[in-house]
Amino acid sequence: MSSYKNDRAFTDYVHKNIALPNIYAPIQWQEVKLKKEYAKHIDMMDGIDYVFRTENAIKSVQERFREEKYKVFTDFTIRYRRDENKHEERHESEYFKMKAHYFTYGILDSSKKEINNASKFLKYAIIDLKKVYDKLDSGYIFISDNGKNKCQIVDGNRIECPVKYNTDGSSSFFPIDITYLVKLWGDDMLIAQKGFL
């Protein structure tokens, strides 16, 4: 497993060199430059990686980028728990603190090791998290430690999301299938997408 420092460097590189010109520029979202301490605070406390300005609004974003080998998946993932962390207050991960308005998820055209060769996203989506939170709060999306590998639609109108565990024991996460979000609740679950639908 790569270290936090390497993961952060990977994410920062992708954000600056690939996401800004290929995802945000076409929809006219302009990044707001934040003071370093404030940026660190909202990342740790609220699960917000970046803030953008549009003509009439401020938008907060959580980002996650994956290498090419994940291109077959149609879901995005949210970190759930870190039960092995020695600090008890860190057991609950991003799901429990995330206040970002949007989640940008992208699959690159290269491996992580060859990030300097990456030039575009094979797939990306900006998910409207306010709408996802509403579905979680109302039980239309629910998390189940059921041992399954993928989300499934149950009762015709709900998404069951399995808890998945990283093999190194560092944390768990759950996937939410982007195609199911759109199938059940329409295109307005997404702000923009390429390759998922």
Short mmCIF file of C-alpha atoms in Angstrom, two decimals:
data_model
loop_
_atom_site.label_atom_id
_atom_site.label_comp_id
_atom_site.label_asym_id
_atom_site.label_seq_id
_atom_site.Cartn_x
_atom_site.Cartn_y
_atom_site.Cartn_z
CA MET A 1 0.00 0.00 0.00
CA SER A 2 1.26 3.46 -0.79
CA SER A 3 1.79 5.95 1.97
CA TYR A 4 -0.50 8.92 2.62
CA LYS A 5 2.23 11.21 1.32
CA ASN A 6 2.38 9.33 -2.00
CA ASP A 7 -1.42 9.16 -2.27
CA ARG A 8 -1.64 12.90 -1.58
CA ALA A 9 1.05 13.63 -4.18
CA PHE A 10 -0.83 11.46 -6.71
CA THR A 11 -4.14 13.22 -6.02
CA ASP A 12 -2.57 16.67 -6.11
CA TYR A 13 -0.86 15.93 -9.43
CA VAL A 14 -4.07 14.61 -11.01
CA HIS A 15 -6.12 17.51 -9.67
CA LYS A 16 -3.78 20.18 -11.01
CA ASN A 17 -2.75 18.64 -14.33
CA ILE A 18 -5.76 16.60 -15.44
CA ALA A 19 -8.91 17.41 -13.44
CA LEU A 20 -8.73 21.21 -13.60
CA PRO A 21 -8.45 21.40 -17.42
CA ASN A 22 -10.57 18.34 -18.30
CA ILE A 23 -13.37 18.29 -15.71
CA TYR A 24 -13.75 21.72 -14.13
CA ALA A 25 -12.78 24.11 -16.94
CA PRO A 26 -15.50 22.84 -19.33
CA ILE A 27 -18.21 23.52 -16.71
CA GLN A 28 -16.64 26.86 -15.67
CA TRP A 29 -15.82 25.93 -12.07
CA GLN A 30 -12.89 28.05 -10.87
CA GLU A 31 -10.81 26.84 -7.95
CA VAL A 32 -10.70 29.08 -4.88
CA LYS A 33 -7.20 29.31 -3.41
CA LEU A 34 -7.44 28.58 0.31
CA LYS A 35 -4.98 29.27 3.10
CA LYS A 36 -3.00 26.10 3.83
CA GLU A 37 -4.17 25.73 7.44
CA TYR A 38 -7.82 26.26 6.52
CA ALA A 39 -7.57 23.77 3.63
CA LYS A 40 -6.08 21.18 5.99
CA HIS A 41 -8.80 21.86 8.57
CA ILE A 42 -11.76 21.41 6.18
CA ASP A 43 -10.14 18.29 4.72
CA MET A 44 -9.74 16.65 8.14
CA MET A 45 -12.97 17.88 9.73
CA ASP A 46 -15.42 18.09 6.82
CA GLY A 47 -14.03 15.83 4.07
CA ILE A 48 -13.61 18.77 1.69
CA ASP A 49 -10.62 18.69 -0.65
CA TYR A 50 -11.29 21.78 -2.78
CA VAL A 51 -13.61 24.74 -3.07
CA PHE A 52 -14.77 26.16 -6.41
CA ARG A 53 -16.58 29.28 -7.49
CA THR A 54 -19.14 29.48 -10.29
CA GLU A 55 -21.10 32.51 -11.48
CA ASN A 56 -23.58 32.27 -8.63
CA ALA A 57 -22.34 29.76 -6.05
CA ILE A 58 -19.51 28.32 -3.99
CA LYS A 59 -19.11 24.55 -4.32
CA SER A 60 -17.14 22.26 -2.03
CA VAL A 61 -15.70 19.03 -3.45
CA GLN A 62 -14.25 15.73 -2.28
CA GLU A 63 -12.04 14.13 -4.95
CA ARG A 64 -10.88 10.58 -5.52
CA PHE A 65 -8.88 9.39 -8.50
CA ARG A 66 -8.05 5.84 -9.52
CA GLU A 67 -5.61 4.27 -11.91
CA GLU A 68 -6.56 2.59 -15.17
CA LYS A 69 -7.05 -0.91 -13.71
CA TYR A 70 -10.29 0.27 -12.03
CA LYS A 71 -11.96 1.22 -15.33
CA VAL A 72 -14.34 -1.77 -15.27
CA PHE A 73 -16.13 -0.51 -12.14
CA THR A 74 -19.23 1.70 -12.32
CA ASP A 75 -19.19 2.88 -8.72
CA PHE A 76 -17.47 5.51 -6.62
CA THR A 77 -16.21 4.69 -3.14
CA ILE A 78 -16.52 6.43 0.21
CA ARG A 79 -14.17 5.61 3.07
CA TYR A 80 -16.18 4.19 5.96
CA ARG A 81 -14.20 3.15 9.04
CA ARG A 82 -10.59 2.83 10.29
CA ASP A 83 -11.15 0.50 13.23
CA GLU A 84 -7.46 -0.46 13.48
CA ASN A 85 -6.32 3.13 13.96
CA LYS A 86 -4.73 3.52 17.40
CA HIS A 87 -6.58 6.83 17.88
CA GLU A 88 -10.19 6.02 18.71
CA GLU A 89 -11.41 9.42 17.50
CA ARG A 90 -10.16 8.46 14.00
CA HIS A 91 -12.15 5.22 13.70
CA GLU A 92 -14.99 6.90 11.87
CA SER A 93 -13.75 7.90 8.43
CA GLU A 94 -14.94 10.30 5.71
CA TYR A 95 -18.53 8.99 5.55
CA PHE A 96 -19.19 10.25 9.08
CA LYS A 97 -17.73 13.73 8.58
CA MET A 98 -18.15 14.50 4.88
CA LYS A 99 -19.89 17.80 4.26
CA ALA A 100 -18.74 18.37 0.68
CA HIS A 101 -21.47 19.32 -1.78
CA TYR A 102 -20.00 17.21 -4.59
CA PHE A 103 -17.81 14.15 -5.09
CA THR A 104 -15.54 14.08 -8.15
CA TYR A 105 -14.46 10.56 -9.05
CA GLY A 106 -12.18 9.79 -11.98
CA ILE A 107 -10.42 6.84 -13.60
CA LEU A 108 -7.18 7.76 -15.40
CA ASP A 109 -5.66 6.43 -18.61
CA SER A 110 -2.50 5.21 -16.82
CA SER A 111 -1.26 3.35 -13.79
CA LYS A 112 -0.31 5.16 -10.60
CA LYS A 113 3.37 4.37 -11.22
CA GLU A 114 3.19 6.00 -14.65
CA ILE A 115 1.20 9.04 -13.58
CA ASN A 116 3.42 11.35 -15.62
CA ASN A 117 2.11 9.60 -18.75
CA ALA A 118 -1.53 10.24 -17.83
CA SER A 119 -3.28 12.73 -20.07
CA LYS A 120 -7.01 12.19 -19.58
CA PHE A 121 -9.77 10.43 -17.71
CA LEU A 122 -11.23 7.26 -19.17
CA LYS A 123 -14.25 7.94 -16.94
CA TYR A 124 -15.25 10.61 -14.50
CA ALA A 125 -18.33 11.83 -12.68
CA ILE A 126 -19.23 14.72 -10.42
CA ILE A 127 -21.86 13.32 -8.06
CA ASP A 128 -24.32 15.62 -6.27
CA LEU A 129 -23.67 14.57 -2.67
CA LYS A 130 -26.57 16.58 -1.28
CA LYS A 131 -28.89 14.27 -3.20
CA VAL A 132 -26.91 11.19 -2.11
CA TYR A 133 -27.10 12.32 1.55
CA ASP A 134 -30.89 12.66 1.18
CA LYS A 135 -31.13 9.09 -0.14
CA LEU A 136 -28.90 7.80 2.69
CA ASP A 137 -30.93 9.68 5.32
CA SER A 138 -34.21 8.34 3.95
CA GLY A 139 -32.91 4.75 3.66
CA TYR A 140 -33.12 4.60 -0.13
CA ILE A 141 -29.35 4.03 -0.06
CA PHE A 142 -28.20 1.85 2.82
CA ILE A 143 -24.92 0.31 3.93
CA SER A 144 -24.85 -3.41 4.68
CA ASP A 145 -21.91 -5.49 5.91
CA ASN A 146 -23.23 -8.39 3.83
CA GLY A 147 -19.99 -9.82 2.42
CA LYS A 148 -21.01 -9.00 -1.16
CA ASN A 149 -18.75 -7.38 -3.73
CA LYS A 150 -21.09 -4.93 -5.43
CA CYS A 151 -24.11 -2.75 -4.85
CA GLN A 152 -27.49 -4.12 -5.73
CA ILE A 153 -30.94 -2.67 -6.25
CA VAL A 154 -33.38 -4.14 -3.73
CA ASP A 155 -37.16 -3.70 -3.43
CA GLY A 156 -37.08 -2.05 -6.88
CA ASN A 157 -36.15 1.39 -5.52
CA ARG A 158 -33.30 1.10 -2.98
CA ILE A 159 -29.53 0.62 -3.32
CA GLU A 160 -27.79 -1.75 -0.91
CA CYS A 161 -24.09 -0.91 -0.62
CA PRO A 162 -21.71 -3.53 0.83
CA VAL A 163 -18.92 -2.69 3.26
CA LYS A 164 -15.57 -3.61 1.71
CA TYR A 165 -12.32 -4.06 3.64
CA ASN A 166 -8.87 -3.09 2.42
CA THR A 167 -6.59 -6.13 2.52
CA ASP A 168 -4.01 -4.37 4.69
CA GLY A 169 -6.63 -3.81 7.42
CA SER A 170 -6.19 -0.04 7.29
CA SER A 171 -9.79 0.86 6.58
CA SER A 172 -13.13 -0.08 5.11
CA PHE A 173 -15.17 1.64 2.42
CA PHE A 174 -18.43 1.22 0.57
CA PRO A 175 -19.19 1.63 -3.13
CA ILE A 176 -22.21 3.41 -4.59
CA ASP A 177 -22.98 2.44 -8.17
CA ILE A 178 -23.25 5.57 -10.32
CA THR A 179 -25.39 3.82 -12.94
CA TYR A 180 -27.90 2.85 -10.22
CA LEU A 181 -28.13 6.44 -8.96
CA VAL A 182 -29.13 7.58 -12.45
CA LYS A 183 -31.39 4.58 -13.12
CA LEU A 184 -33.42 5.14 -9.97
CA TRP A 185 -33.35 8.93 -9.58
CA GLY A 186 -32.34 10.47 -12.90
CA ASP A 187 -29.49 12.40 -14.48
CA ASP A 188 -29.67 15.20 -11.94
CA MET A 189 -27.83 12.98 -9.44
CA LEU A 190 -24.77 14.01 -11.50
CA ILE A 191 -23.41 17.40 -12.47
CA ALA A 192 -21.20 16.00 -15.25
CA GLN A 193 -19.92 12.61 -16.36
CA LYS A 194 -17.97 10.82 -19.04
CA GLY A 195 -17.83 7.05 -19.57
CA PHE A 196 -20.04 5.90 -16.68
CA LEU A 197 -23.36 5.90 -18.56
#
